[in-house]
Short mmCIF file of C-alpha atoms and ligand atoms in Angstrom, two decimals:
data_model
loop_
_atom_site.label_atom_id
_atom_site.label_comp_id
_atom_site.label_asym_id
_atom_site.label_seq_id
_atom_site.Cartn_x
_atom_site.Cartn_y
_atom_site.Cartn_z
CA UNK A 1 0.00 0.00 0.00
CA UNK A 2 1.38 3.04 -1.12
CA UNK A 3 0.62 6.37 0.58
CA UNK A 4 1.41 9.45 -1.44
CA UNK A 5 0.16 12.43 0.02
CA UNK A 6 -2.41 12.94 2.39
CA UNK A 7 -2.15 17.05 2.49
CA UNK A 8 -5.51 17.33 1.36
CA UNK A 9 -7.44 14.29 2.75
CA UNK A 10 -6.76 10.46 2.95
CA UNK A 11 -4.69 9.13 0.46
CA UNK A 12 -7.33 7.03 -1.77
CA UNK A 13 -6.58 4.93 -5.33
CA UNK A 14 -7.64 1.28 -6.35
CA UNK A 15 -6.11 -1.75 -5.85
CA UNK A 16 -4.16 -3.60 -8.83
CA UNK A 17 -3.84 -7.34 -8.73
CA UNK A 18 -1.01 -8.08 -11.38
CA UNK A 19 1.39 -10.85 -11.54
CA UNK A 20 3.59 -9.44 -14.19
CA UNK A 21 5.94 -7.54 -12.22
CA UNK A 22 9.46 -8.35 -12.36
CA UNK A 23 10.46 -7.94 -8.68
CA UNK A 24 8.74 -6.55 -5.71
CA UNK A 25 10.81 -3.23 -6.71
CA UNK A 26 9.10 -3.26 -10.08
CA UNK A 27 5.62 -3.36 -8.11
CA UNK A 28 6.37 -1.02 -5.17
CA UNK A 29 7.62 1.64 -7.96
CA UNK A 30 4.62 1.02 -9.60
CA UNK A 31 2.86 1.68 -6.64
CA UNK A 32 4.36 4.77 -5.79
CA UNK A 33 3.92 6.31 -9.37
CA UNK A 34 -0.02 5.31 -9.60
CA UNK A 35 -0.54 7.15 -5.63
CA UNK A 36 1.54 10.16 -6.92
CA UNK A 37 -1.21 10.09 -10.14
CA UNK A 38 -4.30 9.79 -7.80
CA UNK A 39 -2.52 12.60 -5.69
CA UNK A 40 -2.57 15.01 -8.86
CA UNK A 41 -6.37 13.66 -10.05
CA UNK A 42 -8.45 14.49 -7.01
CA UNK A 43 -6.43 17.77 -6.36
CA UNK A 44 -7.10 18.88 -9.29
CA UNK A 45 -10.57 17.94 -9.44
CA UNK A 46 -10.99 19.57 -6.44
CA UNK A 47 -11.62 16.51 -4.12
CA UNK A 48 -10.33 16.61 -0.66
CA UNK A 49 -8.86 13.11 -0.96
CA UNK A 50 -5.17 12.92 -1.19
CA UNK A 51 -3.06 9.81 -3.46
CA UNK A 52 -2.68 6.06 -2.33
CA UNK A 53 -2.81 3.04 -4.28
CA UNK A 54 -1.96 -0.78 -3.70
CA UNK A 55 -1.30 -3.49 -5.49
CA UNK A 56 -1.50 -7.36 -4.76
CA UNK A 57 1.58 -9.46 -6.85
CA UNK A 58 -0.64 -12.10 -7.92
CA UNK A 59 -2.57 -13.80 -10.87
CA UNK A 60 -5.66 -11.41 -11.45
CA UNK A 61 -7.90 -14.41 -12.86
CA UNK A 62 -7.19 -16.07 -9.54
CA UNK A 63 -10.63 -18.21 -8.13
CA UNK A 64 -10.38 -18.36 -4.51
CA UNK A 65 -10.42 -14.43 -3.66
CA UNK A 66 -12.33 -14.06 -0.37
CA UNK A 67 -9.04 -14.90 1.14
CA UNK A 68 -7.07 -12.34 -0.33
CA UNK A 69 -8.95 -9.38 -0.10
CA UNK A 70 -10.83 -9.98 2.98
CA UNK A 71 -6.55 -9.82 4.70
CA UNK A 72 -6.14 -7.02 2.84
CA UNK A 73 -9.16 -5.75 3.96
CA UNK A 74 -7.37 -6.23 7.85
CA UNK A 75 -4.24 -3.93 6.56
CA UNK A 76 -6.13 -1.08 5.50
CA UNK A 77 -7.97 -1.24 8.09
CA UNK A 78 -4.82 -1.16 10.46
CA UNK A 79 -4.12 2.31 9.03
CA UNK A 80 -7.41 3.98 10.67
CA UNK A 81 -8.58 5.64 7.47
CA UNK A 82 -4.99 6.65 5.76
CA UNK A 83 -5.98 5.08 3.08
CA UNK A 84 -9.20 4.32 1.25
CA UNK A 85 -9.02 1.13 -1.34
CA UNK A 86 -10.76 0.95 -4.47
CA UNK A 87 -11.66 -1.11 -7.78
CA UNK A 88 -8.63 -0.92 -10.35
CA UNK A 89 -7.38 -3.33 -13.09
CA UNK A 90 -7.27 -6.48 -12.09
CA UNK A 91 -9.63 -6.20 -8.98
CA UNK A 92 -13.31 -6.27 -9.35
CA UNK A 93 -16.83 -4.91 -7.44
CA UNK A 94 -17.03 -8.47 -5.95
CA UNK A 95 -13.17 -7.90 -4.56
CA UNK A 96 -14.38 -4.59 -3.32
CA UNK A 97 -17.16 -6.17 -1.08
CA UNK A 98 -14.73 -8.99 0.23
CA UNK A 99 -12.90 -5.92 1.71
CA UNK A 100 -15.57 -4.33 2.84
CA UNK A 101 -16.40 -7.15 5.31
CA UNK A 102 -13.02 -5.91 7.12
CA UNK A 103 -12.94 -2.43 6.73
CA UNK A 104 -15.25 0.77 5.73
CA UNK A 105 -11.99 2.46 3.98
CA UNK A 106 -13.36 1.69 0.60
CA UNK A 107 -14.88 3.56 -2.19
CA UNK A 108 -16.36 1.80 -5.58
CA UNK A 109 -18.80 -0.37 -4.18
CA UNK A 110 -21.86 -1.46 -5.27
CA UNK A 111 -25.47 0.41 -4.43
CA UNK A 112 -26.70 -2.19 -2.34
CA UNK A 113 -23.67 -1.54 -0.07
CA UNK A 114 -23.91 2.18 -0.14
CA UNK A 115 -22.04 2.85 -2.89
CA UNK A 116 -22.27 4.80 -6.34
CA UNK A 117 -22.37 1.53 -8.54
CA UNK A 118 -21.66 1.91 -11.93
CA UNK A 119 -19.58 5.16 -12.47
CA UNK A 120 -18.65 4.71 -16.21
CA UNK A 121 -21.84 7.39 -17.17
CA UNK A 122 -21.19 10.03 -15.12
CA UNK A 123 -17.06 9.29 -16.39
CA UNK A 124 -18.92 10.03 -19.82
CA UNK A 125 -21.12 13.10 -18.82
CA UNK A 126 -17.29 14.53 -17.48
CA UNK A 127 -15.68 13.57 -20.40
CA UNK A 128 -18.42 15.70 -22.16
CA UNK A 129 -18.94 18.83 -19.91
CA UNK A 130 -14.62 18.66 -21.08
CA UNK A 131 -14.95 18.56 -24.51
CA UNK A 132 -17.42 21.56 -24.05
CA UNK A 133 -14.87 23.99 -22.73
CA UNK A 134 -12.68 23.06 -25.25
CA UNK A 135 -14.95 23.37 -27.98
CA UNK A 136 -15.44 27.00 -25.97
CA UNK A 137 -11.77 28.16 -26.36
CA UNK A 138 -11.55 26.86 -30.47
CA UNK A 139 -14.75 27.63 -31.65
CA UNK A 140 -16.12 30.38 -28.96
CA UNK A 141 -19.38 28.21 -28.20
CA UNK A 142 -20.04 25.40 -25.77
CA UNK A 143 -22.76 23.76 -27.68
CA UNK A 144 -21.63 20.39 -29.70
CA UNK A 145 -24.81 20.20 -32.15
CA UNK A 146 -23.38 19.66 -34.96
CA UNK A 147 -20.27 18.91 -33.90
CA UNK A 148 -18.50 16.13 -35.57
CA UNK A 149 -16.90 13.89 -32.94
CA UNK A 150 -14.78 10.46 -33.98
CA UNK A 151 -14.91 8.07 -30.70
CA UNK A 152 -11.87 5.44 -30.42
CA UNK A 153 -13.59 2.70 -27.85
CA UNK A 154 -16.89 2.07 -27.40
CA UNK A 155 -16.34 0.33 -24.00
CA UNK A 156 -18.16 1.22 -20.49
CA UNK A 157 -17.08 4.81 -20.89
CA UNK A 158 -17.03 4.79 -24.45
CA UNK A 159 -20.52 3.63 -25.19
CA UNK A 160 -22.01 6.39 -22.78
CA UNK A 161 -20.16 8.93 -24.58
CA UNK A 162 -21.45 8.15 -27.49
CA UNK A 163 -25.03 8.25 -26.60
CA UNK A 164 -24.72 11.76 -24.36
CA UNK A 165 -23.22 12.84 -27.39
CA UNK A 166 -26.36 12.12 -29.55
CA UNK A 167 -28.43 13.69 -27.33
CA UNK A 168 -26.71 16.93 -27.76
CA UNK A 169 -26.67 16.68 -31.67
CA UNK A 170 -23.55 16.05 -32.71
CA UNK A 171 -22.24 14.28 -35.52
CA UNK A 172 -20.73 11.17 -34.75
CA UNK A 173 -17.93 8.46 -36.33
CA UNK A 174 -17.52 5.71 -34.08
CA UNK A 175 -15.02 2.46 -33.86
CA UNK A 176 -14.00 -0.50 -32.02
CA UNK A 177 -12.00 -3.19 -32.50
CA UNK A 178 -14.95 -5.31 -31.21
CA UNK A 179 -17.32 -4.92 -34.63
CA UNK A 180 -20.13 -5.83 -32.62
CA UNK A 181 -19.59 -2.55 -30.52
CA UNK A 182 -19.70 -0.24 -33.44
CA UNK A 183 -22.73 -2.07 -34.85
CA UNK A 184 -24.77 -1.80 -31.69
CA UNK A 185 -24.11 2.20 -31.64
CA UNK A 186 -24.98 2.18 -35.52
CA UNK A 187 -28.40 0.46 -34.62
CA UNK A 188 -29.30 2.57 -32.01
CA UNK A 189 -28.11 6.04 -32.78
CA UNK A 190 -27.22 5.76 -36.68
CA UNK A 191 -24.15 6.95 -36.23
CA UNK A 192 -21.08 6.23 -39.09
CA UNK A 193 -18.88 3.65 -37.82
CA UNK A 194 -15.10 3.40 -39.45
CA UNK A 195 -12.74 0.63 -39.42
CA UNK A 196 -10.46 0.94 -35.73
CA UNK A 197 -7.26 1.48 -37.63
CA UNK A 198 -8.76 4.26 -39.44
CA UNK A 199 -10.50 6.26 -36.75
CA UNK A 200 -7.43 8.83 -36.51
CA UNK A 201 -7.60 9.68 -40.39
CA UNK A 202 -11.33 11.25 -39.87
CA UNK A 203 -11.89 14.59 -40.51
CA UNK A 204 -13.58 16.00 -37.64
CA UNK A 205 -13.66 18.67 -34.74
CA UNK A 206 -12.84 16.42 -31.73
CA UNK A 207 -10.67 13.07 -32.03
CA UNK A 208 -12.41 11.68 -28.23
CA UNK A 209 -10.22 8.35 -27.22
CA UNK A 210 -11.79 5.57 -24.79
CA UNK A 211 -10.01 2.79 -25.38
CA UNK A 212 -6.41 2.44 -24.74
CA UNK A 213 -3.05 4.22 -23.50
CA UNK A 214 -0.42 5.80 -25.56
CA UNK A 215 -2.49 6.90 -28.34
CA UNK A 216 -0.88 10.07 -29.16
CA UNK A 217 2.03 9.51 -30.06
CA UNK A 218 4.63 10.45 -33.26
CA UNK A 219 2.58 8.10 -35.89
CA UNK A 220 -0.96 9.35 -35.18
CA UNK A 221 -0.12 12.89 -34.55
CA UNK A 222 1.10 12.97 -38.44
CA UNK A 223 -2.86 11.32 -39.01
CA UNK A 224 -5.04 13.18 -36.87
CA UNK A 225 -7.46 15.60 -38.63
CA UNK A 226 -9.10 17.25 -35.90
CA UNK A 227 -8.89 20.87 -33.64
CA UNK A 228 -9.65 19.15 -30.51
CA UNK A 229 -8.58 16.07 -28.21
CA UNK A 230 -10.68 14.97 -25.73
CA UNK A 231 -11.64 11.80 -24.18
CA UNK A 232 -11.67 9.15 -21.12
CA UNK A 233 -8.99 6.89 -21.67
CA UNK A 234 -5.83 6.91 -19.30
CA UNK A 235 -2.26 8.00 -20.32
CA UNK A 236 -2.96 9.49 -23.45
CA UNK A 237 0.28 10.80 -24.26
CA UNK A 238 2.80 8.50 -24.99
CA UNK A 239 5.89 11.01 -24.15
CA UNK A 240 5.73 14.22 -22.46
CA UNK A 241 7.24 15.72 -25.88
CA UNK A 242 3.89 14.29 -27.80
CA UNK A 243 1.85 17.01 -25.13
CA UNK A 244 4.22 19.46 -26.74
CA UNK A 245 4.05 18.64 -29.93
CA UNK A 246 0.44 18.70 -30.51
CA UNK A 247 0.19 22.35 -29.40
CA UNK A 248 2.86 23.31 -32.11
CA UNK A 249 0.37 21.74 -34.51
CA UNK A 250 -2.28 23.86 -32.73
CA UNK A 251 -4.53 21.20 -31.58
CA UNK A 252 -6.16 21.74 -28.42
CA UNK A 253 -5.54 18.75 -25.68
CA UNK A 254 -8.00 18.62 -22.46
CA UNK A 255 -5.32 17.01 -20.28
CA UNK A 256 -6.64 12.66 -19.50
CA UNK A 257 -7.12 13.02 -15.73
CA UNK A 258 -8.79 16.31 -15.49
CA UNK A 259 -11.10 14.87 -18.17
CA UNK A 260 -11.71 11.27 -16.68
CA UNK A 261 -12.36 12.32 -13.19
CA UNK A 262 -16.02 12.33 -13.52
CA UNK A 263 -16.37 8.32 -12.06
CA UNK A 264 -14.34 9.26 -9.08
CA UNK A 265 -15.34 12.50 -8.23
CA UNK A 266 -19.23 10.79 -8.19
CA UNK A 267 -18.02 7.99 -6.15
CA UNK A 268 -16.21 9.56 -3.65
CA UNK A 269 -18.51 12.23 -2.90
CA UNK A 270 -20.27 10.33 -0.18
CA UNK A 271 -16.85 10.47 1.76
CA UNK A 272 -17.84 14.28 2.06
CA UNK A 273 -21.23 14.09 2.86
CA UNK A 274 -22.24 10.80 4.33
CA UNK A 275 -24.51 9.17 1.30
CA UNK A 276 -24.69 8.88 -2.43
CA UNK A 277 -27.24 11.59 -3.85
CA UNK A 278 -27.36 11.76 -8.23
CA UNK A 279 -27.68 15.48 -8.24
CA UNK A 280 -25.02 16.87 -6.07
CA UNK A 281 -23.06 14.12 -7.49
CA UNK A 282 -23.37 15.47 -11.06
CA UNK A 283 -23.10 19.03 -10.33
CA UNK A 284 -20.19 18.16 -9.23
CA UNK A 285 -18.84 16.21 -12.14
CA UNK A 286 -20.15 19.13 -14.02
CA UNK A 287 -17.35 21.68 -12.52
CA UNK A 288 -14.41 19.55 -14.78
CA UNK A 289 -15.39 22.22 -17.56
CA UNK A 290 -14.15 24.83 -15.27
CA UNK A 291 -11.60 23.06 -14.32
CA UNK A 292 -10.73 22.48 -17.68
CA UNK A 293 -11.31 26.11 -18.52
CA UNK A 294 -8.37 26.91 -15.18
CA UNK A 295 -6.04 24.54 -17.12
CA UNK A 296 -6.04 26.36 -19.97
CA UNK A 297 -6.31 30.00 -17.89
CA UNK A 298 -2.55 28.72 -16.36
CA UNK A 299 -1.53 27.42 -20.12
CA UNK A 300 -1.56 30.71 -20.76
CA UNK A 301 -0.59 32.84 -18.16
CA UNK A 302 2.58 30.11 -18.16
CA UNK A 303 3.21 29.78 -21.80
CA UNK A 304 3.07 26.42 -20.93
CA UNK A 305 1.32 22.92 -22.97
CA UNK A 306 -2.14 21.90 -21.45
CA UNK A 307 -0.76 18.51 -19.71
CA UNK A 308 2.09 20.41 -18.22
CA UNK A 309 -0.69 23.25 -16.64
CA UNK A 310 -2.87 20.46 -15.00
CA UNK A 311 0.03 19.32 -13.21
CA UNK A 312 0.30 23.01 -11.96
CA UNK A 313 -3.02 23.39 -11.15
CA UNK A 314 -3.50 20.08 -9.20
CA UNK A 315 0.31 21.82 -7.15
CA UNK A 316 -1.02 25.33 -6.36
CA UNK A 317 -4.10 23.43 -5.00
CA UNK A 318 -2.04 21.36 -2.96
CA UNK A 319 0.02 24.25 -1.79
CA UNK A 320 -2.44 26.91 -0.84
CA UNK A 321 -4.50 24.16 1.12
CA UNK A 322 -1.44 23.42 3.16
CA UNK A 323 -1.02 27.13 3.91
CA UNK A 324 -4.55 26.94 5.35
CA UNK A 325 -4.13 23.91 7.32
CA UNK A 326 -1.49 25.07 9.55
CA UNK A 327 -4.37 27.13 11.19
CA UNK A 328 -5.93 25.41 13.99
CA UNK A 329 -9.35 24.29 13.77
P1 LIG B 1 -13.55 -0.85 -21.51
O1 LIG B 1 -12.56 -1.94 -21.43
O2 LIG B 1 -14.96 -1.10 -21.07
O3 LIG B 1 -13.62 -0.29 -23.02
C1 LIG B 1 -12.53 -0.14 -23.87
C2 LIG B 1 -13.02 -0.39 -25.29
O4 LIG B 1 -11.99 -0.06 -26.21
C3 LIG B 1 -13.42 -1.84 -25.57
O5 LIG B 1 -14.69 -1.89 -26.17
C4 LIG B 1 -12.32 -2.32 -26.54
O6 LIG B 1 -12.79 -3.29 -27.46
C5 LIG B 1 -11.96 -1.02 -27.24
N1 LIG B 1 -10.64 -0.99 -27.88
C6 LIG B 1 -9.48 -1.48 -27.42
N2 LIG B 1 -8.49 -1.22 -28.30
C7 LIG B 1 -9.03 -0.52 -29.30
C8 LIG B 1 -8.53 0.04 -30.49
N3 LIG B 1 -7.24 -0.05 -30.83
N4 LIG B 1 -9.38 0.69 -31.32
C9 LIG B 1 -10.70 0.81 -31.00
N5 LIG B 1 -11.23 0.28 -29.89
C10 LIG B 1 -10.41 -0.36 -29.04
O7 LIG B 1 -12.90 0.37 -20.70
P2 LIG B 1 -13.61 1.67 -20.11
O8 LIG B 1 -13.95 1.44 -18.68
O9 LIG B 1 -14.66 2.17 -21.06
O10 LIG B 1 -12.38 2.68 -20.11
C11 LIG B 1 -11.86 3.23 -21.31
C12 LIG B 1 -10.64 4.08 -20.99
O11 LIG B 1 -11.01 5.10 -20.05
C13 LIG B 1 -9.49 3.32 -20.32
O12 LIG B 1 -8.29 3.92 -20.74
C14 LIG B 1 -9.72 3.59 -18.84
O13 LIG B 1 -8.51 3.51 -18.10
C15 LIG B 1 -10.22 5.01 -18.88
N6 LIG B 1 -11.05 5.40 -17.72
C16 LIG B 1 -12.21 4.75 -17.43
C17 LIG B 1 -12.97 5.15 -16.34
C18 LIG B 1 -14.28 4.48 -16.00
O14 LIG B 1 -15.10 5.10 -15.29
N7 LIG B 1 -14.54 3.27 -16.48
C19 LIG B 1 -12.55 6.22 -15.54
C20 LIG B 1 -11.35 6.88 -15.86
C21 LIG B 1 -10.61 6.46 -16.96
#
């Protein structure tokens, strides 16, 4: 369990269960770099949480679970609320409720337990309420009717994107490398679909990727076609240079974790108040456009790339809230 920093609240992140690590260095590192992310995402969405994250070395399709997570479950519970555990890759809801039979230090659990249950819609209505302020500083208007929009994924997050987006009028191509994906959204919304590998070659206002990692990078930032990046998936950028090189080709890039925050900041808002409630929920997943809109305030006033200003902003959160807790209650 790795404990980042806990300036603004309990360090919180999910729990990875991977067995591909090649030493326990490998997964402590890997550990320590996922907290510091989860440290940067709820600061900068404005969360009082602060980073954590652990990760079990083992086989993630393992059977006999209960076990595993219900000991875990006795560890974070040791640290008195440090640390709040949640789903990640490799783990699942039914992990999440194994640790919950030890401990109440966990977020992502299902509505029956008192949790937000699925979060992957309000991760698209986020993704969406970015893509707005974005379309606000290229084209001067928030609205996205008409709007042509090429989705990459058509996953949990990806899916919900694409129907949101329908509902608001815009034009949509959409792909997968699933075909039955693309021809579900096709039957229900008629929108275009195009073949996976050629999603970046479409001509459109916002290129929105929900799939995968690494997917702008120094081959598809010589393809893409569009004014605007925005979408859900993690780790967009595949160097720090790529977040510099888009802006020299004058595309606008709503930085991955301010975007994505939407699930999280709806699940962990019963930390705050005591219960899950929709609306205060999603007005707060609807303040990522201004936080999106602050990004790009400091992008400027810095003369700085977009990825490198929600860093900044997620610090200068961090720092002015430590100025204020050195007052006594
Ligand atoms: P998912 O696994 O449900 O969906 C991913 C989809 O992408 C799948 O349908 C898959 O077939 C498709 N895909 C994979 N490779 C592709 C390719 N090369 N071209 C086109 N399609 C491809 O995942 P998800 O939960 O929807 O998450 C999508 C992304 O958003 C991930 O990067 C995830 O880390 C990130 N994210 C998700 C959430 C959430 O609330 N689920 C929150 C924050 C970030």
């Amino acid at each position: 369990i790795a404990l980042h920093d806990t300036t603004l609240g309990p360090a919180t992140g999910g729990c990875r269960m991977w067995d591909r690590y090649a030493s326990e260095l490998d997964a402590i590192e890997d550990a320590l770099r996922l907290a510091r992310g989860m440290t940067y995402k709820y600061a900068a969405a404005g969360v009082n949480l602060g980073g954590g994250k652990a990760i079990i070395i083992g086989d993630p399709k393992r059977t006999d679970r209960e076990p595993v997570f219900r000991l875990l479950g006795k560890f974070i519970n040791r640290l008195g609320g440090k640390y709040f555990t949640g789903e990640d890759v490799g783990t699942t809801l039914q992990d999440m409720e194994y640790i919950r039979m030890e401990t109440e230090y966990v977020v992502t659990l299902p509505t029956y337990l008192g949790g937000a249950g699925d979060i992957a819609p309000m991760t698209a209505f986020g993704t969406i309420r970015a893509m707005q302020a974005c379309c606000n500083r290229v084209y001067g208007s928030d609205s996205l009717e008409g709007r042509q929009v090429a989705v990459q994924g058509l996953g949990a997050v990806g899916h919900n994107i694409v129907g949101q987006l329908h509902e608001l009028g815009a034009r949509l191509v959409v792909a997968d490398i699933d075909p039955e994906k693309a021809d579900a959204m096709t039957a229900q919304y008629g929108v275009e679909t195009a073949p996976p590998e050629e999603i970046f070659d479409v001509d459109c206002d916002v290129f929105c990727p929900c799939a995968l990692g690494k997917v702008i990078n120094d081959a598809t930032l010589k393809r893409l076609r569009c004014k605007i990046i925005c979408g859900c998936a993690n780790n967009q950028l595949a160097e720090e240079r790529h977040g510099h090189m888009l802006e020299a080709q004058g595309l606008v890039y709503a930085p991955d974790y301010i975007t994505n925050a939407g699930g999280t900041i709806y699940d962990t808002d019963r930390l705050e108040v005591g219960n899950v409630n929709h609306d205060r929920g999603r007005a707060k997943v609807s303040r990522i456009y201004e936080n999106i809109q602050r990004v790009f305030e400091i992008a400027d006033r810095d003369r700085i790339p977009s990825y490198l200003a929600a860093d900044r902003m997620a610090e200068e959160r961090i720092q002015r809230i430590a100025e204020v807790k050195k007052y006594r209650d």
